[in-house]
Amino acid sequence: MKIAPLNSWMDIKERPLVIAGPCSAESEEQVYQIAKELVANGKVDAFRAGIWKPRTRPNTFEGVGLVGLPWMERVKKDFGIPITTEVANASHVELALKHNVDILWIGARTTVSPFAVQEIADALRGVDIPVMVKNPINLDLALWMGAIERFSAVGLDKLAAIHRGFSSAEKTKYRNKPYWAIPIELKRLMPELPIICDPSHIAGNRNLIGEVCQKAMDMNMDGVMVETHITPDKALSDAAQQVTPKMLHDIITHLQVRDAIGLNDGFEDELNKLRNKIDQVDNDILEMMHMRMNIVKQIGKLKSENNVTPLQVGRMDALMKDRLEKGKKFSLDPRFVEELYHAIHTESVREQTRMMNDFKKES
């Protein structure tokens, strides 16, 4: 895929790129006042506002629609700042282009549908406009990549991904679990693709926005898109996760933005030495995992011969408690240990189940 550099289609004052504005455009006065304060703060590169809002349930505020687009145009004209909004179908695309929207984004609910994404991509064929694609609601990297590829296939090269977290049945302090490994893997597979973090949807709580923004910078993401409102508590949608323009200014001002490459003499040599040590440890870990899986296969064979189910819940509980206790002695984060052994145990059960099914076929 051909991906244009972010600074070729965005005039970025300084890293990170900052896109800000209300979750939803609610009135012309609200949109204008927010934009005015954001521009005065001098930290924002583009103004965002939801015109059409795909809500989970009917009879909730679903955006002002077409009437809000001239409000956005006024912001662009008066403040000289690019404007961006979400589009979910070809009709939205047509209207946004007619009203001079500079950047489009695809929402998480749209990314999950290849048919919807293709409809939007087809509507943009031959149009030179940046498109940012949010990750799907569910944890599916292939869907996210597929949506980006569909826009590339119609000739668009000003593309970016937006990481907004993933829905999870697991209760955490965040509204949507970040699963930072997913955007990292996306960056590995599409190294030229800019990735922007949406801390508002990850956090779901304005008091957590700053720490999520900092985490995004630590992950070397290119920018943030933060929902901002002059009176957040009175917002018609997602009130709890919106910050004031002043709060946004404070958050961006205090971000620690680090270089991806060290410039000090000797840094690269020292880093490579440490990375070589990690490579050696990883080789040892993989060798030990190979040995462990061989033992798992022996256990699977024994269970098959004695008609015993692969999954032993009691054993898993006892193992997890033991490994968590041992992990504490090595100052390992309990969440890391739990996730690690959950993955190991899942693979062990899968292997034993495969062996038992093969055994039955042979019989």
Short mmCIF file of C-alpha atoms in Angstrom, two decimals:
data_model
loop_
_atom_site.label_atom_id
_atom_site.label_comp_id
_atom_site.label_asym_id
_atom_site.label_seq_id
_atom_site.Cartn_x
_atom_site.Cartn_y
_atom_site.Cartn_z
CA MET A 1 0.00 0.00 0.00
CA LYS A 2 1.07 3.56 -0.68
CA ILE A 3 0.70 5.68 2.47
CA ALA A 4 1.39 9.41 2.36
CA PRO A 5 3.36 10.82 5.35
CA LEU A 6 1.14 12.50 7.92
CA ASN A 7 2.94 15.84 7.61
CA SER A 8 2.18 15.87 3.88
CA TRP A 9 -1.54 16.34 4.52
CA MET A 10 -1.62 17.85 8.01
CA ASP A 11 0.04 21.08 9.10
CA ILE A 12 1.25 19.86 12.50
CA LYS A 13 2.47 22.55 14.89
CA GLU A 14 4.47 20.04 16.93
CA ARG A 15 4.18 16.40 17.90
CA PRO A 16 1.68 15.12 18.79
CA LEU A 17 -0.96 15.94 16.21
CA VAL A 18 -4.00 17.13 18.18
CA ILE A 19 -7.56 16.83 16.88
CA ALA A 20 -10.20 18.16 19.26
CA GLY A 21 -13.82 19.22 19.45
CA PRO A 22 -17.15 18.02 20.79
CA CYS A 23 -18.42 14.48 20.58
CA SER A 24 -21.48 15.95 18.86
CA ALA A 25 -22.25 19.25 17.22
CA GLU A 26 -25.24 20.46 19.25
CA SER A 27 -25.74 24.07 18.18
CA GLU A 28 -23.97 26.66 16.06
CA GLU A 29 -23.05 28.66 19.15
CA GLN A 30 -21.65 25.58 20.95
CA VAL A 31 -19.52 24.53 17.95
CA TYR A 32 -18.20 28.04 17.37
CA GLN A 33 -17.36 28.74 21.02
CA ILE A 34 -15.49 25.45 21.45
CA ALA A 35 -13.50 26.06 18.26
CA LYS A 36 -12.71 29.62 19.32
CA GLU A 37 -11.29 28.49 22.68
CA LEU A 38 -9.35 25.61 21.16
CA VAL A 39 -7.74 27.82 18.52
CA ALA A 40 -6.89 30.42 21.17
CA ASN A 41 -5.11 27.74 23.21
CA GLY A 42 -2.78 27.14 20.27
CA LYS A 43 -2.44 23.37 20.70
CA VAL A 44 -5.00 22.04 18.21
CA ASP A 45 -4.29 21.09 14.58
CA ALA A 46 -7.82 20.12 13.46
CA PHE A 47 -11.37 20.57 14.73
CA ARG A 48 -13.68 17.56 15.05
CA ALA A 49 -17.41 17.24 15.69
CA GLY A 50 -19.88 14.42 15.21
CA ILE A 51 -22.65 15.41 12.78
CA TRP A 52 -24.24 11.97 12.50
CA LYS A 53 -24.00 9.88 15.67
CA PRO A 54 -24.58 6.12 15.40
CA ARG A 55 -26.04 5.31 18.81
CA THR A 56 -26.44 1.88 20.36
CA ARG A 57 -30.15 2.36 21.05
CA PRO A 58 -32.89 4.37 19.31
CA ASN A 59 -34.55 7.43 20.82
CA THR A 60 -31.19 8.84 21.93
CA PHE A 61 -29.43 11.87 20.45
CA GLU A 62 -28.21 10.81 17.00
CA GLY A 63 -26.67 14.11 15.95
CA VAL A 64 -28.09 17.21 14.30
CA GLY A 65 -27.34 15.93 10.80
CA LEU A 66 -27.05 18.11 7.72
CA VAL A 67 -27.86 21.33 9.57
CA GLY A 68 -24.56 21.07 11.47
CA LEU A 69 -22.28 21.05 8.42
CA PRO A 70 -22.52 24.82 7.78
CA TRP A 71 -21.53 25.34 11.44
CA MET A 72 -18.35 23.38 10.72
CA GLU A 73 -17.75 25.38 7.53
CA ARG A 74 -17.96 28.59 9.54
CA VAL A 75 -15.30 27.31 11.94
CA LYS A 76 -13.02 26.49 9.02
CA LYS A 77 -13.59 29.91 7.39
CA ASP A 78 -13.24 32.04 10.53
CA PHE A 79 -10.36 30.22 12.24
CA GLY A 80 -8.48 28.69 9.31
CA ILE A 81 -8.47 25.25 10.93
CA PRO A 82 -9.17 21.95 9.11
CA ILE A 83 -12.46 20.25 10.02
CA THR A 84 -13.24 16.56 10.31
CA THR A 85 -16.34 14.48 10.93
CA GLU A 86 -17.51 10.87 10.88
CA VAL A 87 -19.22 9.38 7.84
CA ALA A 88 -21.10 6.09 7.84
CA ASN A 89 -22.49 5.83 4.30
CA ALA A 90 -22.20 7.26 0.79
CA SER A 91 -24.82 9.94 1.49
CA HIS A 92 -22.76 11.25 4.42
CA VAL A 93 -19.71 11.35 2.16
CA GLU A 94 -21.52 13.38 -0.51
CA LEU A 95 -22.80 15.91 2.02
CA ALA A 96 -19.46 16.23 3.83
CA LEU A 97 -17.61 16.86 0.56
CA LYS A 98 -20.23 19.40 -0.52
CA HIS A 99 -19.61 21.31 2.73
CA ASN A 100 -15.81 21.30 2.40
CA VAL A 101 -14.95 18.87 5.21
CA ASP A 102 -11.17 18.38 5.09
CA ILE A 103 -10.80 14.96 6.71
CA LEU A 104 -13.24 12.08 7.11
CA TRP A 105 -13.19 9.38 9.75
CA ILE A 106 -14.82 5.98 9.84
CA GLY A 107 -16.39 5.03 13.16
CA ALA A 108 -15.91 1.77 15.04
CA ARG A 109 -19.45 0.59 14.29
CA THR A 110 -18.89 1.11 10.56
CA THR A 111 -15.46 -0.55 10.45
CA VAL A 112 -17.05 -3.85 11.51
CA SER A 113 -19.03 -3.96 8.24
CA PRO A 114 -17.01 -4.55 5.06
CA PHE A 115 -20.13 -3.74 3.00
CA ALA A 116 -20.47 -0.30 4.64
CA VAL A 117 -16.75 0.40 4.32
CA GLN A 118 -16.77 -0.57 0.65
CA GLU A 119 -19.77 1.69 -0.01
CA ILE A 120 -17.88 4.64 1.49
CA ALA A 121 -14.67 3.73 -0.35
CA ASP A 122 -16.53 3.55 -3.67
CA ALA A 123 -18.06 6.97 -2.99
CA LEU A 124 -14.54 8.35 -2.50
CA ARG A 125 -13.02 6.82 -5.63
CA GLY A 126 -11.15 9.59 -7.42
CA VAL A 127 -11.43 12.00 -4.47
CA ASP A 128 -8.23 13.25 -2.85
CA ILE A 129 -9.16 13.44 0.83
CA PRO A 130 -7.63 12.01 4.02
CA VAL A 131 -9.52 9.19 5.74
CA MET A 132 -8.95 8.01 9.30
CA VAL A 133 -10.25 4.56 10.26
CA LYS A 134 -11.18 3.67 13.83
CA ASN A 135 -10.60 0.14 15.03
CA PRO A 136 -13.72 -2.07 15.06
CA ILE A 137 -15.64 -2.39 18.32
CA ASN A 138 -14.60 -6.02 18.66
CA LEU A 139 -11.00 -7.14 18.88
CA ASP A 140 -10.30 -7.99 15.23
CA LEU A 141 -7.10 -6.73 13.64
CA ALA A 142 -7.97 -8.22 10.24
CA LEU A 143 -11.18 -6.16 10.07
CA TRP A 144 -9.26 -3.00 10.92
CA MET A 145 -6.61 -3.69 8.28
CA GLY A 146 -9.24 -4.71 5.75
CA ALA A 147 -11.04 -1.39 6.08
CA ILE A 148 -7.80 0.53 5.54
CA GLU A 149 -6.96 -1.65 2.54
CA ARG A 150 -10.36 -0.95 0.96
CA PHE A 151 -9.63 2.79 0.95
CA SER A 152 -6.16 2.19 -0.43
CA ALA A 153 -7.63 0.04 -3.19
CA VAL A 154 -9.71 2.97 -4.54
CA GLY A 155 -6.62 5.18 -4.76
CA LEU A 156 -6.58 6.97 -1.39
CA ASP A 157 -3.15 7.32 0.19
CA LYS A 158 -3.76 9.93 2.91
CA LEU A 159 -4.74 7.33 5.46
CA ALA A 160 -4.48 6.97 9.22
CA ALA A 161 -5.74 4.58 11.89
CA ILE A 162 -7.49 5.67 15.08
CA HIS A 163 -7.09 3.48 18.14
CA ARG A 164 -10.19 3.87 20.34
CA GLY A 165 -10.02 0.64 22.34
CA PHE A 166 -12.18 -2.47 22.20
CA SER A 167 -15.40 -3.55 23.90
CA SER A 168 -14.83 -6.18 26.55
CA ALA A 169 -17.03 -8.10 28.99
CA GLU A 170 -14.19 -7.74 31.47
CA LYS A 171 -14.65 -4.86 33.91
CA THR A 172 -11.73 -2.44 33.93
CA LYS A 173 -11.28 1.20 34.84
CA TYR A 174 -11.58 2.05 31.14
CA ARG A 175 -14.72 2.23 29.03
CA ASN A 176 -13.01 0.31 26.24
CA LYS A 177 -10.01 -1.89 26.92
CA PRO A 178 -6.94 -0.51 25.09
CA TYR A 179 -5.27 -3.83 24.18
CA TRP A 180 -2.19 -1.81 23.20
CA ALA A 181 -0.67 -4.88 21.55
CA ILE A 182 -3.19 -4.56 18.69
CA PRO A 183 -2.16 -1.10 17.40
CA ILE A 184 1.47 -2.13 17.94
CA GLU A 185 0.91 -5.13 15.68
CA LEU A 186 -0.89 -2.90 13.16
CA LYS A 187 2.17 -0.64 13.11
CA ARG A 188 4.43 -3.63 12.60
CA LEU A 189 2.38 -4.82 9.63
CA MET A 190 1.77 -1.33 8.20
CA PRO A 191 4.84 0.64 9.35
CA GLU A 192 4.08 3.75 7.24
CA LEU A 193 0.53 4.10 8.56
CA PRO A 194 0.05 6.97 11.07
CA ILE A 195 -1.80 5.91 14.23
CA ILE A 196 -3.80 8.37 16.27
CA CYS A 197 -5.16 7.58 19.73
CA ASP A 198 -8.73 8.36 20.80
CA PRO A 199 -8.27 8.55 24.60
CA SER A 200 -11.85 9.71 25.12
CA HIS A 201 -13.40 6.42 24.02
CA ILE A 202 -10.73 4.35 25.72
CA ALA A 203 -11.06 6.15 29.05
CA GLY A 204 -14.76 6.96 29.20
CA ASN A 205 -13.80 9.25 32.08
CA ARG A 206 -12.27 12.71 31.65
CA ASN A 207 -10.00 12.18 34.66
CA LEU A 208 -8.22 9.36 32.81
CA ILE A 209 -7.69 11.21 29.52
CA GLY A 210 -4.23 12.50 30.47
CA GLU A 211 -2.79 9.11 31.36
CA VAL A 212 -4.14 7.52 28.18
CA CYS A 213 -2.65 10.35 26.09
CA GLN A 214 0.71 9.78 27.77
CA LYS A 215 0.51 6.04 27.13
CA ALA A 216 -0.18 6.77 23.46
CA MET A 217 2.95 8.93 23.32
CA ASP A 218 4.94 6.16 25.03
CA MET A 219 3.67 3.83 22.28
CA ASN A 220 5.07 6.34 19.74
CA MET A 221 1.65 7.15 18.30
CA ASP A 222 1.42 10.14 16.01
CA GLY A 223 -1.36 12.06 17.69
CA VAL A 224 -4.53 12.16 19.78
CA MET A 225 -8.17 12.93 19.06
CA VAL A 226 -9.81 14.25 22.23
CA GLU A 227 -13.47 15.07 22.73
CA THR A 228 -13.72 18.62 24.07
CA HIS A 229 -16.73 20.65 25.22
CA ILE A 230 -17.23 24.02 26.91
CA THR A 231 -19.72 22.49 29.37
CA PRO A 232 -18.95 18.76 29.32
CA ASP A 233 -21.47 17.73 31.96
CA LYS A 234 -24.28 19.19 29.83
CA ALA A 235 -23.17 17.46 26.61
CA LEU A 236 -25.90 15.58 24.75
CA SER A 237 -23.62 12.58 24.17
CA ASP A 238 -20.70 11.00 26.05
CA ALA A 239 -20.66 13.72 28.70
CA ALA A 240 -18.40 11.86 31.14
CA GLN A 241 -15.47 11.54 28.71
CA GLN A 242 -15.29 15.09 27.40
CA VAL A 243 -12.81 17.68 28.70
CA THR A 244 -12.89 21.46 28.60
CA PRO A 245 -10.53 23.35 26.26
CA LYS A 246 -8.49 24.39 29.31
CA MET A 247 -8.19 20.78 30.51
CA LEU A 248 -7.06 19.76 27.04
CA HIS A 249 -4.43 22.51 27.01
CA ASP A 250 -3.08 21.32 30.36
CA ILE A 251 -3.02 17.68 29.22
CA ILE A 252 -1.14 18.43 25.98
CA THR A 253 1.26 20.84 27.71
CA HIS A 254 2.30 18.24 30.27
CA LEU A 255 2.73 15.33 27.84
CA GLN A 256 6.20 13.79 27.76
CA VAL A 257 6.95 13.28 24.06
CA ARG A 258 10.05 11.19 23.54
CA ASP A 259 12.09 10.53 20.43
CA ALA A 260 11.82 7.18 18.71
CA ILE A 261 15.59 7.20 18.15
CA GLY A 262 18.21 8.30 20.68
CA LEU A 263 20.71 10.95 19.57
CA ASN A 264 23.29 10.54 22.35
CA ASP A 265 26.68 9.07 21.45
CA GLY A 266 26.83 5.39 22.24
CA PHE A 267 23.07 5.05 22.72
CA GLU A 268 22.52 2.70 19.78
CA ASP A 269 25.48 0.49 20.76
CA GLU A 270 24.24 0.14 24.33
CA LEU A 271 20.68 -0.45 23.16
CA ASN A 272 21.78 -3.19 20.77
CA LYS A 273 23.73 -4.92 23.55
CA LEU A 274 20.64 -4.99 25.73
CA ARG A 275 18.47 -6.15 22.83
CA ASN A 276 20.89 -9.00 22.17
CA LYS A 277 20.46 -10.07 25.78
CA ILE A 278 16.69 -10.03 25.31
CA ASP A 279 17.06 -12.14 22.16
CA GLN A 280 19.03 -14.73 24.14
CA VAL A 281 16.44 -14.82 26.91
CA ASP A 282 13.63 -15.13 24.35
CA ASN A 283 15.41 -18.07 22.72
CA ASP A 284 15.60 -19.74 26.13
CA ILE A 285 11.90 -19.04 26.74
CA LEU A 286 10.91 -20.55 23.39
CA GLU A 287 13.05 -23.62 24.03
CA MET A 288 11.42 -24.06 27.44
CA MET A 289 7.97 -23.63 25.86
CA HIS A 290 8.84 -26.35 23.37
CA MET A 291 9.77 -28.64 26.26
CA ARG A 292 6.56 -27.71 28.10
CA MET A 293 4.37 -28.50 25.07
CA ASN A 294 6.05 -31.87 24.68
CA ILE A 295 5.02 -32.65 28.26
CA VAL A 296 1.50 -31.37 27.48
CA LYS A 297 1.32 -33.86 24.61
CA GLN A 298 2.35 -36.66 26.93
CA ILE A 299 -0.41 -35.62 29.34
CA GLY A 300 -2.86 -35.49 26.42
CA LYS A 301 -1.92 -39.00 25.38
CA LEU A 302 -2.39 -40.26 28.92
CA LYS A 303 -5.80 -38.56 29.20
CA SER A 304 -6.86 -40.00 25.83
CA GLU A 305 -5.97 -43.52 26.91
CA ASN A 306 -7.98 -43.08 30.11
CA ASN A 307 -10.92 -41.17 28.55
CA VAL A 308 -10.33 -38.05 30.67
CA THR A 309 -11.43 -34.60 29.50
CA PRO A 310 -8.65 -32.19 28.44
CA LEU A 311 -9.97 -29.31 30.55
CA GLN A 312 -9.34 -29.67 34.28
CA VAL A 313 -10.73 -26.54 35.94
CA GLY A 314 -9.43 -27.40 39.38
CA ARG A 315 -5.91 -27.88 38.05
CA MET A 316 -6.08 -24.55 36.19
CA ASP A 317 -7.20 -22.69 39.32
CA ALA A 318 -4.45 -24.24 41.44
CA LEU A 319 -1.82 -23.55 38.76
CA MET A 320 -2.91 -19.92 38.38
CA LYS A 321 -2.78 -19.26 42.12
CA ASP A 322 0.66 -20.86 42.36
CA ARG A 323 2.08 -18.92 39.38
CA LEU A 324 0.63 -15.62 40.62
CA GLU A 325 2.24 -16.17 44.01
CA LYS A 326 5.58 -17.02 42.44
CA GLY A 327 5.28 -14.05 40.09
CA LYS A 328 5.01 -11.71 43.07
CA LYS A 329 8.39 -12.92 44.30
CA PHE A 330 9.88 -11.77 40.99
CA SER A 331 7.99 -8.44 41.09
CA LEU A 332 5.97 -9.37 38.00
CA ASP A 333 2.65 -7.62 37.41
CA PRO A 334 -0.15 -10.06 38.37
CA ARG A 335 -2.15 -9.07 35.27
CA PHE A 336 0.79 -9.99 33.06
CA VAL A 337 1.27 -13.35 34.79
CA GLU A 338 -2.46 -14.11 34.59
CA GLU A 339 -2.70 -13.26 30.89
CA LEU A 340 0.47 -15.23 30.15
CA TYR A 341 -0.72 -18.39 31.85
CA HIS A 342 -4.21 -18.02 30.48
CA ALA A 343 -2.68 -18.06 26.97
CA ILE A 344 -0.43 -21.01 27.83
CA HIS A 345 -3.29 -23.01 29.34
CA THR A 346 -5.60 -22.24 26.40
CA GLU A 347 -2.97 -23.53 23.98
CA SER A 348 -2.39 -26.63 26.13
CA VAL A 349 -6.10 -27.49 26.16
CA ARG A 350 -6.31 -26.86 22.41
CA GLU A 351 -3.41 -29.22 21.76
CA GLN A 352 -4.84 -31.94 24.00
CA THR A 353 -8.27 -31.58 22.37
CA ARG A 354 -6.69 -31.91 18.94
CA MET A 355 -4.87 -35.05 20.03
CA MET A 356 -8.06 -36.61 21.38
CA ASN A 357 -9.97 -35.85 18.18
CA ASP A 358 -7.15 -37.34 16.10
CA PHE A 359 -7.17 -40.38 18.36
CA LYS A 360 -10.89 -40.89 17.79
CA LYS A 361 -10.48 -40.57 14.02
CA GLU A 362 -7.74 -43.20 14.03
CA SER A 363 -10.01 -45.56 16.00
#
